[in-house]
């Protein structure tokens, strides 16, 4: 994600932070926006001439940090199908 | 940067000075609605935008698309991007054959790279009943010219070497005993698909309004409908309801009862990995499915039964745990990969598994439905959009518009058509 990507998104009419996320892919990488969200929001406020408080963060998605499947697979809350015979 | 490939000379990428051009796809979206239009499409998801694009291509450009939120906010922006021809009825198979062809040409026709990749779909069975279901469907698919074939466990492992076909004996699972494979099914990246339709439709004159919820809909004695929004009202000669899971709510504004209902489906995405997984892999027992996107992520979901109809789109640990359990059993080597995020989207669940199309009723011949796609509206949208546009610009209606009617649920005609039995995932 570069400043040029953001300007491109805004110029195409995708100015809502959720739209920018989808148009540029920012916030969908390993950091899930933890590093880039504030910077993008500040630049978006400048480009669209809005006060920063008019730009809420995009919806954050679980899990809080990247989690291996093998750990999740042990959670007792998993639904049991007909061949899930073990405890 | 996502795969946006513009077809025109574009200097905006180099310009970070803050100079903003008028939005190309959403021109006029901040102003009031026009007073009149020929067709108002409610819903700026893939179905509504596909119809708008094909209408404009056929020369009918006096079209307004009214979207409550932003483009891709609903199910169109939340799905796994699967596009398959493995269905259980001839009519749906033939529709999807045409949709796949339209997807193949999409990047060239629409000027946007949607990362369409035909890596095939591999459905896996763990008992004879599941095998029989696949075989029955394959007969119909082969008759339509789709070259799906049964594969034995070793062949399945040849296609996806990471599969554990033993079923994980230590985990008590049943082994994989066979599957169905069609090499020409595929996946695409949903978001740019919408921008492609939106941008080309707008370029031909369609007006697209986002952040514009419909608050009122009234049939006019003189014909047509008044659609009321915070941006004013538009008098439309015809209205198309393409609001997905929200279709019953819109229809209800004019007293039309649509028997579809929203079911939350969850999905998740992993960290990006080097490309290794060619087909979409799906397990019939659990409705597990996963594929590798062109960004390298493993994207997939599973059917967790027993949840009531809801518009709530929160995420659950139950889903993630179920998905992880089934996926790690099927492909143990994936145990170490990390999930980056999960989200949910609404399926517009239809009583017989088939969409609801055509004019709503004899009282509402100019109110059209395009809903009830049971989580498969994205893959159906290209052909549905094309057929709708052909009909509404004067061609004879395709069979879907007399078969998949709203009336079939009350006049008994639906009983004579087979239910769709292959809504997986």
Short mmCIF file of C-alpha atoms in Angstrom, two decimals:
data_model
loop_
_atom_site.label_atom_id
_atom_site.label_comp_id
_atom_site.label_asym_id
_atom_site.label_seq_id
_atom_site.Cartn_x
_atom_site.Cartn_y
_atom_site.Cartn_z
CA UNK A 1 0.00 0.00 0.00
CA UNK A 2 1.45 3.32 -1.13
CA UNK A 3 0.22 6.91 -1.02
CA UNK A 4 -0.34 6.63 -4.76
CA UNK A 5 -2.59 3.60 -4.22
CA UNK A 6 -4.68 5.61 -1.78
CA UNK A 7 -4.92 8.61 -4.10
CA UNK A 8 -5.93 6.25 -6.91
CA UNK A 9 -8.68 4.72 -4.77
CA UNK A 10 -10.03 8.14 -3.79
CA UNK A 11 -9.93 9.35 -7.38
CA UNK A 12 -12.03 6.35 -8.41
CA UNK A 13 -14.69 7.31 -5.88
CA UNK A 14 -13.80 4.71 -3.27
CA UNK A 15 -13.39 7.08 -0.31
CA UNK A 16 -15.05 5.38 2.61
CA UNK A 17 -12.40 3.64 4.72
CA UNK A 18 -14.16 0.30 4.15
CA UNK A 19 -14.13 0.95 0.40
CA UNK A 20 -10.48 1.96 0.49
CA UNK A 21 -9.69 -1.26 2.32
CA UNK A 22 -11.35 -3.29 -0.40
CA UNK A 23 -9.99 -1.27 -3.31
CA UNK A 24 -6.38 -1.28 -2.13
CA UNK A 25 -6.24 -4.34 0.13
CA UNK A 26 -4.74 -2.32 2.97
CA UNK A 27 -5.40 -3.82 6.39
CA UNK A 28 -5.82 -7.35 5.07
CA UNK A 29 -2.20 -8.44 5.41
CA UNK A 30 -0.38 -9.95 8.37
CA UNK A 31 -0.77 -6.85 10.59
CA UNK A 32 -4.53 -6.61 9.84
CA UNK A 33 -4.30 -2.84 9.93
CA UNK A 34 -2.45 -2.49 13.21
CA UNK A 35 0.39 -0.70 11.45
CA UNK A 36 -1.32 0.98 8.53
CA UNK A 37 -4.83 1.96 9.63
CA UNK A 38 -3.97 5.23 11.39
CA UNK A 39 -1.65 6.37 8.61
CA UNK A 40 -4.21 5.61 5.90
CA UNK A 41 -6.99 7.30 7.89
CA UNK A 42 -4.91 10.45 8.38
CA UNK A 43 -4.02 10.65 4.70
CA UNK A 44 -7.61 9.88 3.71
CA UNK A 45 -8.78 12.76 5.91
CA UNK A 46 -6.36 15.07 4.13
CA UNK A 47 -7.24 13.90 0.62
CA UNK A 48 -11.00 14.08 1.16
CA UNK A 49 -10.80 17.26 3.24
CA UNK A 50 -12.60 15.74 6.19
CA UNK A 51 -11.76 16.10 9.88
CA UNK A 52 -10.00 12.97 11.21
CA UNK A 53 -12.89 12.24 13.56
CA UNK A 54 -15.17 11.80 10.54
CA UNK A 55 -13.23 8.68 9.58
CA UNK A 56 -13.94 5.75 11.88
CA UNK A 57 -11.67 2.70 11.77
CA UNK A 58 -12.79 -0.22 9.62
CA UNK A 59 -14.43 -3.20 11.31
CA UNK A 60 -11.74 -5.22 13.05
CA UNK A 61 -11.83 -8.96 12.51
CA UNK A 62 -10.94 -11.77 14.89
CA UNK A 63 -8.61 -13.38 15.80
CA UNK A 64 -6.70 -10.65 17.61
CA UNK A 65 -3.42 -12.04 16.37
CA UNK A 66 -2.64 -14.68 13.74
CA UNK A 67 -3.51 -18.08 15.22
CA UNK A 68 -2.42 -21.53 13.96
CA UNK A 69 -5.17 -23.89 12.81
CA UNK A 70 -3.85 -26.72 14.99
CA UNK A 71 -4.58 -24.67 18.14
CA UNK A 72 -8.06 -23.69 16.97
CA UNK A 73 -8.76 -27.32 16.04
CA UNK A 74 -8.42 -28.30 19.71
CA UNK A 75 -11.10 -25.90 20.90
CA UNK A 76 -13.89 -27.93 22.55
CA UNK A 77 -16.54 -25.66 21.04
CA UNK A 78 -16.15 -27.12 17.55
CA UNK A 79 -19.31 -28.57 16.04
CA UNK A 80 -19.28 -32.39 15.87
CA UNK A 81 -20.33 -34.03 12.61
CA UNK A 82 -21.37 -37.68 12.27
CA UNK A 83 -17.80 -38.91 11.90
CA UNK A 84 -16.44 -36.82 14.77
CA UNK A 85 -16.48 -39.76 17.16
CA UNK A 86 -13.62 -38.96 19.50
CA UNK A 87 -14.09 -36.75 22.55
CA UNK B 1 -2.23 -3.07 -4.29
CA UNK B 2 -5.02 -5.30 -5.45
CA UNK B 3 -5.35 -6.38 -9.04
CA UNK B 4 -6.83 -3.23 -10.46
CA UNK B 5 -5.88 -2.92 -14.08
CA UNK B 6 -7.33 0.14 -15.64
CA UNK B 7 -7.95 0.21 -19.32
CA UNK B 8 -7.50 3.92 -19.77
CA UNK B 9 -4.64 6.34 -19.51
CA UNK B 10 -4.46 7.09 -15.83
CA UNK B 11 -2.32 9.75 -14.29
CA UNK B 12 -3.88 9.73 -10.84
CA UNK B 13 -1.50 7.12 -9.47
CA UNK B 14 1.41 9.43 -9.76
CA UNK B 15 -0.48 12.30 -8.18
CA UNK B 16 -0.37 12.34 -4.41
CA UNK B 17 -0.74 16.10 -4.11
CA UNK B 18 -4.34 15.92 -3.01
CA UNK B 19 -5.92 16.89 -6.36
CA UNK B 20 -9.02 14.73 -6.62
CA UNK B 21 -10.80 14.02 -9.86
CA UNK B 22 -14.52 13.36 -9.93
CA UNK B 23 -15.20 9.77 -9.05
CA UNK B 24 -15.43 7.74 -12.23
CA UNK B 25 -17.73 5.05 -10.97
CA UNK B 26 -19.96 6.94 -8.61
CA UNK B 27 -20.53 10.12 -10.51
CA UNK B 28 -23.34 12.13 -8.99
CA UNK B 29 -23.56 9.96 -5.94
CA UNK B 30 -23.60 12.92 -3.61
CA UNK B 31 -26.41 14.72 -5.39
CA UNK B 32 -30.14 14.09 -5.47
CA UNK B 33 -31.70 11.21 -7.40
CA UNK B 34 -33.12 12.06 -10.83
CA UNK B 35 -36.88 12.64 -10.93
CA UNK B 36 -37.52 9.78 -13.31
CA UNK B 37 -35.84 6.72 -14.68
CA UNK B 38 -36.76 3.70 -16.73
CA UNK B 39 -35.36 1.13 -14.31
CA UNK B 40 -34.35 1.50 -10.67
CA UNK B 41 -32.19 -1.33 -9.36
CA UNK B 42 -32.16 -1.52 -5.58
CA UNK B 43 -28.98 -3.18 -4.35
CA UNK B 44 -25.42 -2.40 -5.47
CA UNK B 45 -24.14 -5.93 -5.12
CA UNK B 46 -22.93 -8.12 -7.91
CA UNK B 47 -26.42 -9.08 -9.09
CA UNK B 48 -27.72 -5.50 -9.32
CA UNK B 49 -24.54 -4.21 -10.93
CA UNK B 50 -24.41 -7.08 -13.43
CA UNK B 51 -27.98 -6.33 -14.50
CA UNK B 52 -27.14 -2.61 -14.76
CA UNK B 53 -24.07 -3.30 -16.87
CA UNK B 54 -25.86 -5.58 -19.30
CA UNK B 55 -28.86 -3.25 -19.57
CA UNK B 56 -26.52 -0.41 -20.50
CA UNK B 57 -24.69 -2.62 -22.96
CA UNK B 58 -28.02 -3.34 -24.60
CA UNK B 59 -28.62 0.41 -24.90
CA UNK B 60 -30.89 0.90 -21.91
CA UNK B 61 -28.89 3.44 -19.92
CA UNK B 62 -31.71 5.27 -18.12
CA UNK B 63 -30.95 3.14 -15.09
CA UNK B 64 -30.37 4.10 -11.46
CA UNK B 65 -28.65 1.77 -8.99
CA UNK B 66 -29.46 2.54 -5.36
CA UNK B 67 -27.17 1.00 -2.75
CA UNK B 68 -27.81 1.36 0.98
CA UNK B 69 -24.13 1.22 1.97
CA UNK B 70 -21.03 0.91 -0.17
CA UNK B 71 -20.52 -1.42 -3.11
CA UNK B 72 -19.63 -4.91 -1.87
CA UNK B 73 -20.96 -4.25 1.64
CA UNK B 74 -23.31 -7.24 1.59
CA UNK B 75 -22.75 -10.83 0.55
CA UNK B 76 -21.02 -9.77 -2.69
CA UNK B 77 -18.03 -8.57 -0.71
CA UNK B 78 -18.04 -11.42 1.77
CA UNK B 79 -18.02 -14.62 -0.27
CA UNK B 80 -15.32 -17.10 -1.20
CA UNK B 81 -15.29 -16.34 -4.91
CA UNK B 82 -16.05 -19.87 -6.07
CA UNK B 83 -17.42 -20.37 -9.58
CA UNK B 84 -18.50 -23.92 -10.38
CA UNK B 85 -20.55 -25.94 -12.80
CA UNK B 86 -21.03 -28.89 -10.47
CA UNK B 87 -24.74 -28.54 -9.72
CA UNK B 88 -27.59 -31.02 -9.48
CA UNK B 89 -30.10 -29.72 -12.04
CA UNK B 90 -29.68 -29.24 -15.75
CA UNK B 91 -30.91 -25.66 -15.70
CA UNK B 92 -28.42 -24.57 -13.03
CA UNK B 93 -25.56 -26.44 -14.69
CA UNK B 94 -26.27 -24.74 -18.02
CA UNK B 95 -26.53 -21.33 -16.37
CA UNK B 96 -23.16 -21.85 -14.70
CA UNK B 97 -21.53 -23.02 -17.92
CA UNK B 98 -22.42 -19.64 -19.36
CA UNK B 99 -21.32 -17.79 -16.22
CA UNK B 100 -17.90 -19.45 -16.34
CA UNK B 101 -17.51 -18.34 -19.93
CA UNK B 102 -18.41 -14.75 -18.93
CA UNK B 103 -15.90 -14.92 -16.06
CA UNK B 104 -13.19 -16.09 -18.45
CA UNK B 105 -13.76 -12.99 -20.59
CA UNK B 106 -14.37 -10.59 -17.72
CA UNK B 107 -10.90 -9.04 -17.52
CA UNK B 108 -10.86 -8.34 -21.25
CA UNK B 109 -14.50 -7.23 -21.52
CA UNK B 110 -14.56 -5.08 -18.38
CA UNK B 111 -10.97 -3.90 -18.12
CA UNK B 112 -10.40 -5.14 -14.58
CA UNK B 113 -8.27 -8.06 -13.50
CA UNK B 114 -10.42 -10.28 -11.28
CA UNK B 115 -7.81 -13.00 -10.84
CA UNK B 116 -10.09 -15.65 -12.29
CA UNK B 117 -8.29 -18.96 -12.07
CA UNK B 118 -9.68 -22.30 -13.27
CA UNK B 119 -8.04 -24.73 -10.89
CA UNK B 120 -11.08 -27.01 -10.72
CA UNK B 121 -13.34 -28.09 -7.87
CA UNK B 122 -12.78 -31.34 -5.98
CA UNK B 123 -15.71 -32.61 -3.88
CA UNK B 124 -14.80 -35.40 -1.44
CA UNK B 125 -17.01 -38.20 -0.10
CA UNK B 126 -16.62 -40.30 3.03
CA UNK B 127 -19.49 -42.80 2.54
CA UNK B 128 -21.48 -44.52 -0.20
CA UNK B 129 -24.43 -42.20 0.15
CA UNK B 130 -22.21 -39.21 -0.60
CA UNK B 131 -20.68 -41.10 -3.55
CA UNK B 132 -24.16 -41.81 -4.92
CA UNK B 133 -25.05 -38.15 -4.67
CA UNK B 134 -21.95 -37.15 -6.63
CA UNK B 135 -22.52 -39.85 -9.28
CA UNK B 136 -26.11 -38.79 -9.82
CA UNK B 137 -25.04 -35.19 -10.33
CA UNK B 138 -22.15 -36.12 -12.61
CA UNK B 139 -24.53 -37.93 -14.97
CA UNK B 140 -26.51 -34.72 -15.41
CA UNK B 141 -23.37 -32.58 -15.66
CA UNK B 142 -21.83 -34.86 -18.33
CA UNK B 143 -25.07 -34.70 -20.31
CA UNK B 144 -24.69 -30.90 -20.33
CA UNK B 145 -21.10 -31.15 -21.50
CA UNK B 146 -19.39 -30.49 -18.16
CA UNK B 147 -16.53 -32.94 -17.90
CA UNK B 148 -16.79 -33.76 -14.20
CA UNK B 149 -15.49 -37.24 -13.34
CA UNK B 150 -15.42 -39.49 -10.31
CA UNK B 151 -11.96 -39.91 -8.80
CA UNK B 152 -10.79 -42.59 -6.37
CA UNK B 153 -8.87 -41.61 -3.23
CA UNK B 154 -5.47 -42.02 -4.89
CA UNK B 155 -6.47 -39.82 -7.82
CA UNK B 156 -7.77 -37.23 -5.37
CA UNK B 157 -4.38 -37.28 -3.66
CA UNK B 158 -2.75 -36.93 -7.04
CA UNK B 159 -4.64 -33.66 -7.53
CA UNK B 160 -4.08 -32.47 -3.95
CA UNK B 161 -1.04 -34.28 -2.46
CA UNK B 162 -1.65 -32.68 0.96
CA UNK B 163 -4.89 -34.67 1.46
CA UNK B 164 -5.02 -37.26 4.23
CA UNK B 165 -7.32 -39.83 2.65
CA UNK B 166 -7.22 -42.11 5.69
CA UNK B 167 -9.59 -39.81 7.52
CA UNK B 168 -7.13 -39.46 10.37
CA UNK B 169 -7.65 -42.83 12.04
CA UNK B 170 -6.33 -41.51 15.31
CA UNK B 171 -9.07 -38.88 15.24
CA UNK B 172 -11.78 -41.44 14.62
CA UNK B 173 -12.65 -40.08 11.18
CA UNK B 174 -13.92 -41.98 8.17
CA UNK B 175 -11.55 -42.24 5.20
CA UNK B 176 -12.09 -40.45 1.91
CA UNK B 177 -13.54 -43.08 -0.43
CA UNK B 178 -13.89 -40.98 -3.57
CA UNK B 179 -14.76 -37.65 -5.04
CA UNK B 180 -15.90 -35.61 -8.02
CA UNK B 181 -13.51 -33.40 -9.95
CA UNK B 182 -14.20 -30.87 -12.66
CA UNK B 183 -11.04 -29.14 -13.87
CA UNK B 184 -12.80 -26.11 -15.38
CA UNK B 185 -14.48 -24.82 -12.23
CA UNK B 186 -12.62 -21.91 -10.67
CA UNK B 187 -12.29 -19.04 -8.27
CA UNK B 188 -12.15 -15.28 -8.65
CA UNK B 189 -11.55 -12.25 -6.50
CA UNK B 190 -15.00 -10.77 -5.76
CA UNK B 191 -14.27 -7.11 -5.06
CA UNK B 192 -12.85 -6.00 -8.43
CA UNK B 193 -15.66 -7.89 -10.14
CA UNK B 194 -18.08 -5.32 -8.71
CA UNK B 195 -15.91 -2.37 -9.62
CA UNK B 196 -15.69 -3.64 -13.16
CA UNK B 197 -19.44 -3.76 -13.57
CA UNK B 198 -19.94 -0.46 -11.72
CA UNK B 199 -17.36 1.43 -13.67
CA UNK B 200 -18.42 0.22 -17.09
CA UNK B 201 -22.11 0.71 -16.31
CA UNK B 202 -21.40 4.27 -15.10
CA UNK B 203 -19.32 4.98 -18.19
CA UNK B 204 -22.34 4.07 -20.34
CA UNK B 205 -24.65 6.36 -18.35
CA UNK B 206 -26.00 4.31 -15.45
CA UNK B 207 -26.22 6.38 -12.27
CA UNK B 208 -24.97 4.66 -9.13
CA UNK B 209 -25.83 6.02 -5.70
CA UNK B 210 -24.11 4.58 -2.63
CA UNK B 211 -24.95 5.37 1.01
CA UNK B 212 -28.57 5.70 -0.12
CA UNK B 213 -31.02 3.55 1.81
CA UNK B 214 -34.51 3.06 0.40
CA UNK B 215 -37.06 4.17 2.98
CA UNK B 216 -40.22 3.94 0.92
CA UNK B 217 -41.59 2.24 -2.17
CA UNK B 218 -45.01 2.99 -3.61
CA UNK B 219 -46.79 1.73 -6.68
CA UNK B 220 -48.25 4.56 -8.72
CA UNK B 221 -51.77 4.45 -10.20
CA UNK B 222 -50.32 5.85 -13.42
CA UNK B 223 -47.74 3.05 -13.57
CA UNK B 224 -44.32 2.48 -12.13
CA UNK B 225 -43.04 3.03 -8.64
CA UNK B 226 -41.79 5.88 -6.49
CA UNK B 227 -38.61 4.91 -4.66
CA UNK B 228 -37.94 7.14 -1.67
CA UNK B 229 -34.48 7.78 -0.23
CA UNK B 230 -32.73 10.50 1.80
CA UNK B 231 -31.43 11.79 -1.57
CA UNK B 232 -34.97 12.32 -2.75
CA UNK B 233 -37.43 10.19 -4.66
CA UNK B 234 -37.16 8.71 -8.13
CA UNK B 235 -40.13 7.64 -10.21
CA UNK B 236 -39.11 4.41 -11.93
CA UNK B 237 -41.18 2.68 -14.56
CA UNK B 238 -39.71 -0.64 -13.41
CA UNK B 239 -37.95 -1.66 -10.19
CA UNK B 240 -35.58 -4.58 -9.67
CA UNK B 241 -35.08 -5.95 -6.16
CA UNK B 242 -31.46 -7.09 -6.01
CA UNK B 243 -30.95 -6.64 -2.29
CA UNK B 244 -29.91 -10.22 -1.54
CA UNK B 245 -30.75 -11.26 1.99
CA UNK B 246 -32.67 -8.01 2.49
CA UNK B 247 -35.04 -8.76 -0.42
CA UNK B 248 -38.02 -9.70 1.77
CA UNK B 249 -37.77 -6.33 3.54
CA UNK B 250 -37.82 -4.31 0.33
CA UNK B 251 -40.63 -6.37 -1.17
CA UNK B 252 -42.68 -5.96 1.97
CA UNK B 253 -42.83 -2.20 1.38
CA UNK B 254 -45.34 -2.92 -1.40
CA UNK B 255 -46.97 -5.84 0.38
CA UNK B 256 -45.14 -8.58 -1.55
CA UNK B 257 -44.15 -11.55 0.62
CA UNK B 258 -40.83 -13.15 -0.37
CA UNK B 259 -40.24 -16.42 1.53
CA UNK B 260 -36.44 -16.22 1.59
CA UNK B 261 -34.60 -15.60 4.85
CA UNK B 262 -31.08 -14.64 5.96
CA UNK B 263 -28.63 -17.21 7.29
CA UNK B 264 -25.24 -16.09 8.55
CA UNK B 265 -22.33 -17.87 6.95
CA UNK B 266 -18.83 -17.43 8.26
CA UNK B 267 -15.58 -17.60 6.37
CA UNK B 268 -11.93 -17.00 7.14
CA UNK B 269 -8.61 -16.32 5.52
CA UNK B 270 -5.07 -17.45 6.36
CA UNK B 271 -1.70 -15.84 6.04
CA UNK B 272 -0.43 -15.88 2.44
CA UNK B 273 1.44 -19.00 1.36
CA UNK B 274 3.38 -19.98 -1.72
CA UNK B 275 0.91 -21.30 -4.34
CA UNK B 276 0.34 -25.03 -3.81
CA UNK B 277 -3.39 -25.71 -3.81
CA UNK B 278 -4.81 -25.97 -7.30
CA UNK B 279 -8.53 -26.73 -6.94
CA UNK B 280 -11.21 -25.62 -4.55
CA UNK B 281 -11.48 -28.58 -2.16
CA UNK B 282 -14.77 -29.39 -0.47
CA UNK B 283 -15.88 -32.15 1.88
CA UNK B 284 -19.55 -33.10 1.63
CA UNK B 285 -19.85 -34.31 5.23
CA UNK B 286 -19.24 -30.94 6.82
CA UNK B 287 -19.66 -28.51 3.95
CA UNK B 288 -15.99 -27.62 4.45
CA UNK B 289 -14.48 -25.80 1.49
CA UNK B 290 -11.20 -24.05 0.92
CA UNK B 291 -9.19 -22.65 -1.93
CA UNK B 292 -6.00 -20.67 -2.33
CA UNK B 293 -6.46 -17.15 -3.57
CA UNK B 294 -4.08 -15.51 -6.00
CA UNK B 295 -2.75 -13.62 -3.00
CA UNK B 296 -1.76 -16.97 -1.51
CA UNK B 297 -4.28 -17.02 1.34
CA UNK B 298 -6.26 -20.14 2.14
CA UNK B 299 -9.86 -18.91 2.10
CA UNK B 300 -12.60 -21.19 3.31
CA UNK B 301 -15.58 -22.02 5.44
CA UNK B 302 -17.66 -24.83 6.86
CA UNK B 303 -21.38 -25.37 7.46
CA UNK B 304 -22.14 -25.12 11.14
CA UNK B 305 -25.75 -26.27 11.41
CA UNK B 306 -28.35 -25.34 13.93
CA UNK B 307 -28.37 -21.56 13.78
CA UNK B 308 -31.54 -19.52 13.45
CA UNK B 309 -32.14 -16.96 10.73
CA UNK B 310 -30.43 -13.68 11.53
CA UNK B 311 -29.06 -10.50 10.03
CA UNK B 312 -26.37 -10.40 12.75
CA UNK B 313 -22.99 -10.71 11.04
CA UNK B 314 -20.65 -11.20 13.99
CA UNK B 315 -17.94 -13.86 14.09
CA UNK B 316 -17.83 -16.93 16.32
CA UNK B 317 -15.13 -19.13 17.76
CA UNK B 318 -17.45 -22.09 17.15
CA UNK B 319 -17.07 -21.54 13.41
CA UNK B 320 -13.32 -21.09 13.51
CA UNK B 321 -12.84 -24.16 15.70
CA UNK B 322 -15.08 -26.28 13.47
CA UNK B 323 -13.33 -25.12 10.32
CA UNK B 324 -9.90 -25.73 11.85
CA UNK B 325 -10.85 -29.19 13.07
CA UNK B 326 -12.21 -30.34 9.72
CA UNK B 327 -9.48 -28.73 7.63
CA UNK B 328 -6.61 -30.05 9.74
CA UNK B 329 -8.11 -33.52 9.57
CA UNK B 330 -8.42 -33.29 5.78
CA UNK B 331 -5.00 -31.69 5.26
CA UNK B 332 -2.90 -32.16 8.42
CA UNK B 333 0.01 -30.22 6.99
CA UNK B 334 -2.10 -27.05 7.22
CA UNK B 335 -2.09 -27.23 11.04
CA UNK B 336 0.77 -24.79 11.26
CA UNK B 337 -0.71 -22.09 9.05
CA UNK B 338 -2.18 -19.09 10.82
CA UNK B 339 -5.64 -17.62 10.43
CA UNK B 340 -5.45 -13.86 9.91
CA UNK B 341 -9.11 -12.96 9.96
CA UNK B 342 -12.66 -14.22 9.90
CA UNK B 343 -15.90 -12.54 8.91
CA UNK B 344 -19.47 -13.37 7.97
CA UNK B 345 -22.02 -12.70 5.26
CA UNK B 346 -25.72 -13.40 4.78
CA UNK B 347 -27.01 -16.20 2.56
CA UNK B 348 -30.43 -15.38 1.11
CA UNK B 349 -31.89 -18.79 1.86
CA UNK B 350 -34.61 -19.95 -0.51
CA UNK B 351 -37.11 -22.69 0.47
CA UNK B 352 -36.24 -24.94 -2.48
CA UNK B 353 -32.60 -23.95 -2.91
CA UNK B 354 -33.26 -22.11 -6.16
CA UNK B 355 -33.30 -18.36 -6.86
CA UNK B 356 -36.38 -16.17 -7.04
CA UNK B 357 -36.58 -14.30 -10.34
CA UNK B 358 -39.02 -12.58 -12.65
CA UNK B 359 -41.98 -10.27 -12.05
CA UNK B 360 -43.25 -10.41 -8.47
CA UNK B 361 -46.91 -11.04 -9.22
CA UNK B 362 -49.84 -10.17 -11.48
CA UNK B 363 -50.42 -7.10 -9.28
CA UNK B 364 -46.76 -6.10 -9.63
CA UNK B 365 -45.69 -6.91 -13.19
CA UNK B 366 -43.09 -4.12 -13.10
CA UNK B 367 -41.47 -5.13 -9.81
CA UNK B 368 -38.81 -7.74 -10.48
CA UNK B 369 -36.98 -10.06 -8.13
CA UNK B 370 -33.36 -11.21 -8.34
CA UNK B 371 -32.77 -12.92 -5.02
CA UNK B 372 -32.76 -16.23 -3.14
CA UNK B 373 -29.35 -17.35 -4.39
CA UNK B 374 -28.44 -19.30 -1.20
CA UNK B 375 -24.85 -18.10 -1.10
CA UNK B 376 -24.20 -18.65 -4.78
CA UNK B 377 -25.38 -15.35 -6.22
CA UNK B 378 -21.88 -14.25 -7.03
CA UNK B 379 -21.17 -17.06 -9.45
CA UNK B 380 -24.66 -16.84 -10.94
CA UNK B 381 -24.64 -13.05 -11.33
CA UNK B 382 -22.92 -12.75 -14.74
CA UNK B 383 -25.45 -14.93 -16.55
CA UNK B 384 -28.42 -13.72 -14.51
CA UNK B 385 -27.48 -10.12 -15.32
CA UNK B 386 -27.15 -10.90 -19.01
CA UNK B 387 -30.43 -12.82 -19.26
CA UNK B 388 -32.33 -10.21 -17.26
CA UNK B 389 -31.06 -7.43 -19.51
CA UNK B 390 -31.95 -9.35 -22.66
CA UNK B 391 -35.48 -9.89 -21.40
CA UNK B 392 -36.03 -6.33 -20.16
CA UNK B 393 -34.83 -4.92 -23.47
CA UNK B 394 -37.27 -6.92 -25.51
CA UNK B 395 -35.99 -10.45 -26.01
CA UNK B 396 -38.18 -13.41 -25.15
CA UNK B 397 -37.73 -14.35 -21.49
CA UNK B 398 -35.37 -17.20 -20.67
CA UNK B 399 -36.92 -20.22 -18.99
CA UNK B 400 -35.60 -19.12 -15.57
CA UNK B 401 -38.07 -16.25 -15.51
CA UNK B 402 -41.08 -18.54 -15.79
CA UNK B 403 -39.64 -21.33 -13.64
CA UNK B 404 -37.96 -19.53 -10.75
CA UNK B 405 -40.94 -17.28 -10.02
CA UNK B 406 -42.14 -16.09 -6.65
CA UNK B 407 -45.49 -17.64 -7.56
CA UNK B 408 -44.03 -21.15 -7.55
CA UNK B 409 -44.15 -21.19 -3.76
CA UNK B 410 -47.90 -20.59 -3.68
CA UNK B 411 -49.40 -21.80 -6.98
CA UNK B 412 -47.92 -25.29 -6.82
CA UNK B 413 -45.79 -24.96 -9.97
CA UNK B 414 -42.60 -25.27 -7.93
CA UNK B 415 -43.45 -28.87 -7.08
CA UNK B 416 -42.87 -29.98 -10.66
CA UNK B 417 -39.24 -28.81 -10.68
CA UNK B 418 -36.38 -30.56 -8.89
CA UNK B 419 -34.96 -28.85 -5.81
CA UNK B 420 -31.31 -27.84 -5.98
CA UNK B 421 -29.51 -30.32 -3.74
CA UNK B 422 -25.97 -29.05 -4.14
CA UNK B 423 -25.82 -25.79 -2.21
CA UNK B 424 -22.56 -26.68 -0.45
CA UNK B 425 -20.74 -24.56 2.07
#
